Amino acid sequence: MIRRSRPSEKRPPVDEIMPPEGVPLKLKVAGVGVRLAAQIADVLITFVGALAIFLLLIALGATDPTSTLAIGVMLFFLIRVPYYVVSELVWNGQTLGKRLMKIKVVAHDGGPLTTHAVVARNLMKEAEVLLPATLLLALDADEPVLMLLGLAWIVITLLVPLLNRYRMRLGDMIAGTHVIHLPVPILLKDLAAEAPRGAATGDRFTFLPHQLDHYGAFELQTLEKFLRVEERSVALSEYTNHRATLAAIVDRIQHKIGHADPIPPSDHREFLRAFYNAQREHLEQRQLFGDRRKDKHFAASSEDE
């Protein structure tokens, strides 16, 4: 009997989550260390809140010395559970500890967090660690079996995130959630303030106001996207097509605005950058005076009105 070996399946990167729609999401999964730090911060916050109420009850004489420990444990539980649920619902997957550590909870399918998922993952947190840990503190040395069982359960649940590549604990697996680092927003530089790559500085191309009236904000944004791609290093296989597109755009703009002077291919990029800068300045100036142009169909739409 010949046993055929299965072709090895390529596993997706750890920071790539594949929702059912099939479009991969690039999300940096939070490690165990940063999640533990956030958890310690949240436990301290809820503990301080429970302690404050507990001391207030003692000051008011509302507690019995024989039930002090039970009241303290109950207060900690009653504050802790709604704290996690309400915080993650209000702050879109974050508690105060997660906000400090810049991490958040997201749904596995890329959609919004549901109340069901938030409640499920936080109730499981109680079952995984917090309630067994509270039970261990309440037990005495005469019950070693219960203490060992509780300790073993806590150790096993703490090991679960270390044994899967997405660092999911049991609550995340049941609720279908991940904990990720907050994405860092990247602000692009102002394109108009950058000098065109490989082009000589100076105003070689000038445009009159009536030439700039042909285009609006939509065309300016489209041109900016193209120029940002143009500024990047283009692969050799794509270079020919890219140059052809650049030439076609320059030719179309020339005919549209009535620019009669021929432009050699070596100056196409510089011409386009000069036109972008002039078009942007022109539109910004018009907006200052309350004459905003959405796109090149602005004139026709104004006549219809």
Short mmCIF file of C-alpha atoms in Angstrom, two decimals:
data_model
loop_
_atom_site.label_atom_id
_atom_site.label_comp_id
_atom_site.label_asym_id
_atom_site.label_seq_id
_atom_site.Cartn_x
_atom_site.Cartn_y
_atom_site.Cartn_z
CA MET A 1 0.00 0.00 0.00
CA ILE A 2 1.40 3.28 -1.08
CA ARG A 3 0.71 6.11 1.27
CA ARG A 4 0.46 9.44 -0.43
CA SER A 5 1.71 12.37 1.48
CA ARG A 6 -0.59 15.36 1.60
CA PRO A 7 0.72 18.55 0.11
CA SER A 8 1.72 20.89 2.88
CA GLU A 9 -0.83 23.67 3.40
CA LYS A 10 0.62 27.12 3.74
CA ARG A 11 -0.44 28.59 7.04
CA PRO A 12 -1.42 32.28 7.05
CA PRO A 13 0.81 34.68 9.01
CA VAL A 14 0.01 35.18 12.67
CA ASP A 15 -1.03 38.78 12.09
CA GLU A 16 -3.43 37.78 9.31
CA ILE A 17 -6.98 36.89 10.30
CA MET A 18 -9.14 35.33 7.62
CA PRO A 19 -12.86 36.14 8.04
CA PRO A 20 -15.54 34.06 6.25
CA GLU A 21 -15.68 36.60 3.41
CA GLY A 22 -12.17 35.54 2.40
CA VAL A 23 -10.56 38.98 2.59
CA PRO A 24 -7.56 38.75 4.97
CA LEU A 25 -7.31 41.31 7.76
CA LYS A 26 -3.84 42.48 8.77
CA LEU A 27 -4.08 42.79 12.55
CA LYS A 28 -1.17 42.50 14.95
CA VAL A 29 -2.21 39.99 17.60
CA ALA A 30 -1.46 41.10 21.17
CA GLY A 31 1.03 38.93 23.05
CA VAL A 32 0.50 37.27 26.41
CA GLY A 33 2.70 39.78 28.25
CA VAL A 34 0.78 42.89 27.19
CA ARG A 35 -2.56 41.17 27.84
CA LEU A 36 -1.42 40.16 31.33
CA ALA A 37 -0.32 43.73 32.06
CA ALA A 38 -3.73 45.05 30.98
CA GLN A 39 -5.43 42.39 33.11
CA ILE A 40 -3.40 43.33 36.20
CA ALA A 41 -4.33 47.00 35.70
CA ASP A 42 -8.04 46.12 35.43
CA VAL A 43 -7.94 43.89 38.51
CA LEU A 44 -6.29 46.68 40.52
CA ILE A 45 -8.90 49.18 39.35
CA THR A 46 -11.84 46.96 40.29
CA PHE A 47 -10.19 45.95 43.55
CA VAL A 48 -9.74 49.58 44.59
CA GLY A 49 -13.39 50.25 43.72
CA ALA A 50 -14.59 47.27 45.78
CA LEU A 51 -12.31 48.23 48.68
CA ALA A 52 -13.68 51.78 48.73
CA ILE A 53 -17.27 50.53 48.97
CA PHE A 54 -16.27 47.94 51.55
CA LEU A 55 -14.64 50.57 53.78
CA LEU A 56 -17.72 52.75 53.41
CA LEU A 57 -19.94 49.88 54.59
CA ILE A 58 -17.67 49.34 57.61
CA ALA A 59 -17.79 53.02 58.46
CA LEU A 60 -21.59 52.93 58.29
CA GLY A 61 -21.70 49.80 60.46
CA ALA A 62 -23.54 47.87 57.74
CA THR A 63 -21.34 44.75 57.92
CA ASP A 64 -21.12 41.90 60.35
CA PRO A 65 -17.57 40.92 61.48
CA THR A 66 -18.40 37.25 60.85
CA SER A 67 -19.27 37.89 57.20
CA THR A 68 -16.56 40.40 56.32
CA LEU A 69 -14.70 38.13 53.92
CA ALA A 70 -17.88 36.99 52.13
CA ILE A 71 -19.06 40.57 51.69
CA GLY A 72 -15.66 41.64 50.34
CA VAL A 73 -15.56 38.79 47.82
CA MET A 74 -19.14 39.47 46.72
CA LEU A 75 -18.43 43.19 46.26
CA PHE A 76 -15.35 42.42 44.16
CA PHE A 77 -17.39 40.09 41.95
CA LEU A 78 -20.34 42.48 41.56
CA ILE A 79 -18.04 45.32 40.48
CA ARG A 80 -15.70 43.24 38.34
CA VAL A 81 -18.16 41.55 35.98
CA PRO A 82 -20.13 44.63 34.85
CA TYR A 83 -16.89 46.62 34.67
CA TYR A 84 -15.45 44.37 31.95
CA VAL A 85 -18.69 44.01 30.01
CA VAL A 86 -19.74 47.67 30.08
CA SER A 87 -16.22 48.94 29.38
CA GLU A 88 -15.75 46.76 26.30
CA LEU A 89 -19.21 47.66 24.99
CA VAL A 90 -18.83 51.41 25.56
CA TRP A 91 -15.19 51.71 24.45
CA ASN A 92 -15.44 49.36 21.48
CA GLY A 93 -13.52 46.41 22.88
CA GLN A 94 -11.39 48.20 25.45
CA THR A 95 -11.22 48.41 29.23
CA LEU A 96 -9.11 50.97 31.10
CA GLY A 97 -6.27 48.43 31.27
CA LYS A 98 -6.49 47.73 27.54
CA ARG A 99 -6.53 51.44 26.80
CA LEU A 100 -3.37 51.87 28.84
CA MET A 101 -1.67 49.04 26.97
CA LYS A 102 -3.13 50.15 23.59
CA ILE A 103 -4.84 46.86 22.78
CA LYS A 104 -8.46 46.03 22.00
CA VAL A 105 -10.86 43.16 21.36
CA VAL A 106 -12.12 42.55 17.82
CA ALA A 107 -14.48 40.01 16.32
CA HIS A 108 -12.97 37.11 14.38
CA ASP A 109 -15.10 37.84 11.30
CA GLY A 110 -14.06 41.49 11.18
CA GLY A 111 -17.54 42.73 12.10
CA PRO A 112 -18.59 44.80 15.12
CA LEU A 113 -18.38 43.28 18.58
CA THR A 114 -21.74 41.90 19.69
CA THR A 115 -23.09 42.05 23.23
CA HIS A 116 -23.29 38.27 23.23
CA ALA A 117 -19.57 37.94 22.41
CA VAL A 118 -18.51 40.49 25.03
CA VAL A 119 -20.60 38.86 27.77
CA ALA A 120 -19.44 35.36 26.82
CA ARG A 121 -15.71 36.13 26.82
CA ASN A 122 -15.89 37.97 30.15
CA LEU A 123 -17.99 35.34 31.92
CA MET A 124 -15.48 32.76 30.72
CA LYS A 125 -12.72 34.88 32.24
CA GLU A 126 -14.44 34.42 35.58
CA ALA A 127 -14.60 30.65 35.07
CA GLU A 128 -11.01 30.44 33.84
CA VAL A 129 -9.08 32.35 36.47
CA LEU A 130 -10.84 34.85 38.69
CA LEU A 131 -13.40 32.66 40.46
CA PRO A 132 -10.98 29.70 40.97
CA ALA A 133 -8.39 32.16 42.32
CA THR A 134 -10.98 33.58 44.74
CA LEU A 135 -11.88 30.04 45.80
CA LEU A 136 -8.22 29.24 46.47
CA LEU A 137 -7.93 32.27 48.74
CA ALA A 138 -11.00 31.16 50.69
CA LEU A 139 -9.82 27.56 51.19
CA ASP A 140 -7.64 26.55 54.12
CA ALA A 141 -4.85 23.99 54.40
CA ASP A 142 -7.28 21.24 55.47
CA GLU A 143 -8.59 20.90 51.91
CA PRO A 144 -5.47 20.09 49.86
CA VAL A 145 -7.34 18.20 47.12
CA LEU A 146 -9.57 21.15 46.31
CA MET A 147 -6.59 23.46 46.38
CA LEU A 148 -4.63 21.28 43.96
CA LEU A 149 -7.59 20.95 41.61
CA GLY A 150 -8.18 24.68 41.61
CA LEU A 151 -4.50 25.41 41.06
CA ALA A 152 -4.28 22.87 38.23
CA TRP A 153 -7.33 24.39 36.52
CA ILE A 154 -5.81 27.88 36.66
CA VAL A 155 -2.49 26.68 35.28
CA ILE A 156 -4.17 24.86 32.38
CA THR A 157 -6.29 27.86 31.40
CA LEU A 158 -3.25 30.15 31.58
CA LEU A 159 -1.35 27.81 29.27
CA VAL A 160 -4.06 27.86 26.59
CA PRO A 161 -2.97 31.23 25.07
CA LEU A 162 0.59 29.95 24.88
CA LEU A 163 -0.44 26.88 22.90
CA ASN A 164 -2.18 28.62 19.99
CA ARG A 165 -0.65 31.03 17.53
CA TYR A 166 -3.36 33.70 17.94
CA ARG A 167 -2.86 33.81 21.72
CA MET A 168 -6.57 33.15 22.28
CA ARG A 169 -7.78 32.09 25.70
CA LEU A 170 -10.84 29.88 26.16
CA GLY A 171 -13.16 32.90 26.33
CA ASP A 172 -11.88 34.19 22.98
CA MET A 173 -12.41 30.79 21.35
CA ILE A 174 -15.99 30.58 22.57
CA ALA A 175 -16.88 34.20 21.75
CA GLY A 176 -14.98 34.27 18.44
CA THR A 177 -12.79 37.22 19.38
CA HIS A 178 -9.15 38.27 19.17
CA VAL A 179 -7.12 40.78 21.15
CA ILE A 180 -4.99 42.96 18.91
CA HIS A 181 -2.68 45.93 19.16
CA LEU A 182 -4.30 49.22 18.17
CA PRO A 183 -3.26 50.07 14.63
CA VAL A 184 -0.94 53.06 14.46
CA PRO A 185 -2.30 55.66 12.04
CA ILE A 186 0.20 56.75 9.38
CA LEU A 187 -0.19 60.28 8.11
CA LEU A 188 1.06 60.73 4.58
CA LYS A 189 3.20 63.74 3.84
CA ASP A 190 1.69 66.65 2.02
CA LEU A 191 2.30 65.82 -1.62
CA ALA A 192 2.30 69.46 -2.67
CA ALA A 193 5.15 70.20 -0.24
CA GLU A 194 7.39 67.43 -1.62
CA ALA A 195 9.78 68.02 -4.48
CA PRO A 196 9.15 65.68 -7.45
CA ARG A 197 11.63 62.81 -7.53
CA GLY A 198 14.29 63.17 -10.20
CA ALA A 199 12.93 66.48 -11.47
CA ALA A 200 14.60 69.85 -11.48
CA THR A 201 13.12 72.40 -9.15
CA GLY A 202 11.58 75.55 -10.53
CA ASP A 203 8.35 76.64 -12.15
CA ARG A 204 8.83 75.33 -15.67
CA PHE A 205 5.11 74.88 -16.16
CA THR A 206 2.57 77.58 -15.40
CA PHE A 207 -1.19 77.35 -15.73
CA LEU A 208 -3.77 80.08 -16.13
CA PRO A 209 -6.92 80.17 -13.97
CA HIS A 210 -9.24 79.27 -16.86
CA GLN A 211 -7.11 76.15 -17.50
CA LEU A 212 -7.52 75.05 -13.89
CA ASP A 213 -11.29 75.52 -14.01
CA HIS A 214 -11.71 72.25 -15.93
CA TYR A 215 -11.16 69.99 -12.92
CA GLY A 216 -12.54 69.72 -9.39
CA ALA A 217 -11.73 68.12 -6.05
CA PHE A 218 -12.60 64.59 -7.21
CA GLU A 219 -10.14 64.71 -10.10
CA LEU A 220 -7.51 66.23 -7.80
CA GLN A 221 -7.84 63.30 -5.37
CA THR A 222 -7.58 60.80 -8.24
CA LEU A 223 -4.47 62.55 -9.53
CA GLU A 224 -2.92 62.53 -6.05
CA LYS A 225 -3.42 58.77 -5.74
CA PHE A 226 -1.70 58.24 -9.07
CA LEU A 227 1.20 60.50 -8.14
CA ARG A 228 1.74 58.69 -4.83
CA VAL A 229 2.02 55.42 -6.74
CA GLU A 230 4.32 57.15 -9.20
CA GLU A 231 6.63 58.21 -6.36
CA ARG A 232 7.07 54.63 -5.20
CA SER A 233 9.55 52.21 -6.75
CA VAL A 234 7.71 50.38 -9.51
CA ALA A 235 8.65 46.81 -10.45
CA LEU A 236 10.36 46.41 -13.81
CA SER A 237 7.47 44.32 -15.16
CA GLU A 238 5.02 47.14 -14.40
CA TYR A 239 7.26 50.00 -15.46
CA THR A 240 6.27 50.04 -19.14
CA ASN A 241 2.55 50.07 -18.40
CA HIS A 242 3.02 52.74 -15.79
CA ARG A 243 4.89 55.03 -18.15
CA ALA A 244 2.18 54.52 -20.78
CA THR A 245 -0.51 55.47 -18.25
CA LEU A 246 1.49 58.54 -17.25
CA ALA A 247 1.79 59.63 -20.88
CA ALA A 248 -1.94 59.07 -21.49
CA ILE A 249 -2.89 61.18 -18.47
CA VAL A 250 -0.56 63.99 -19.49
CA ASP A 251 -1.92 63.93 -23.04
CA ARG A 252 -5.52 64.03 -21.82
CA ILE A 253 -4.87 66.95 -19.48
CA GLN A 254 -3.05 68.83 -22.23
CA HIS A 255 -6.01 68.54 -24.59
CA LYS A 256 -8.50 69.34 -21.86
CA ILE A 257 -6.86 72.58 -20.72
CA GLY A 258 -5.52 73.61 -24.15
CA HIS A 259 -1.82 73.35 -23.32
CA ALA A 260 -0.21 73.63 -26.75
CA ASP A 261 3.50 73.25 -25.97
CA PRO A 262 4.81 69.72 -26.55
CA ILE A 263 6.02 67.87 -23.47
CA PRO A 264 8.80 65.30 -23.88
CA PRO A 265 8.32 61.97 -22.03
CA SER A 266 11.17 62.83 -19.65
CA ASP A 267 9.11 65.81 -18.37
CA HIS A 268 5.78 64.02 -17.97
CA ARG A 269 6.18 63.47 -14.26
CA GLU A 270 7.26 67.04 -13.61
CA PHE A 271 4.35 68.38 -15.66
CA LEU A 272 1.87 66.29 -13.72
CA ARG A 273 3.29 67.38 -10.36
CA ALA A 274 3.24 71.05 -11.42
CA PHE A 275 -0.37 70.68 -12.59
CA TYR A 276 -1.35 68.98 -9.33
CA ASN A 277 0.22 71.77 -7.24
CA ALA A 278 -1.40 74.51 -9.32
CA GLN A 279 -4.79 72.73 -9.35
CA ARG A 280 -4.72 72.24 -5.61
CA GLU A 281 -3.78 75.84 -4.89
CA HIS A 282 -6.51 77.00 -7.27
CA LEU A 283 -9.20 74.87 -5.62
CA GLU A 284 -8.12 75.84 -2.10
CA GLN A 285 -8.31 79.49 -3.06
CA ARG A 286 -11.79 79.07 -4.56
CA GLN A 287 -13.01 77.29 -1.45
CA LEU A 288 -11.85 80.21 0.64
CA PHE A 289 -14.20 82.40 -1.34
CA GLY A 290 -17.10 79.94 -1.24
CA ASP A 291 -16.90 78.54 -4.77
CA ARG A 292 -16.15 74.88 -4.28
CA ARG A 293 -16.00 72.56 -7.30
CA LYS A 294 -16.78 68.93 -6.61
CA ASP A 295 -15.64 67.58 -9.99
CA LYS A 296 -15.36 68.43 -13.67
CA HIS A 297 -19.17 68.28 -14.10
CA PHE A 298 -19.58 71.27 -11.79
CA ALA A 299 -20.37 73.73 -14.60
CA ALA A 300 -23.05 71.52 -16.18
CA SER A 301 -24.75 70.82 -12.85
CA SER A 302 -24.76 74.56 -12.01
CA GLU A 303 -26.52 75.37 -15.30
CA ASP A 304 -29.18 72.70 -14.67
CA GLU A 305 -30.03 74.36 -11.35
#
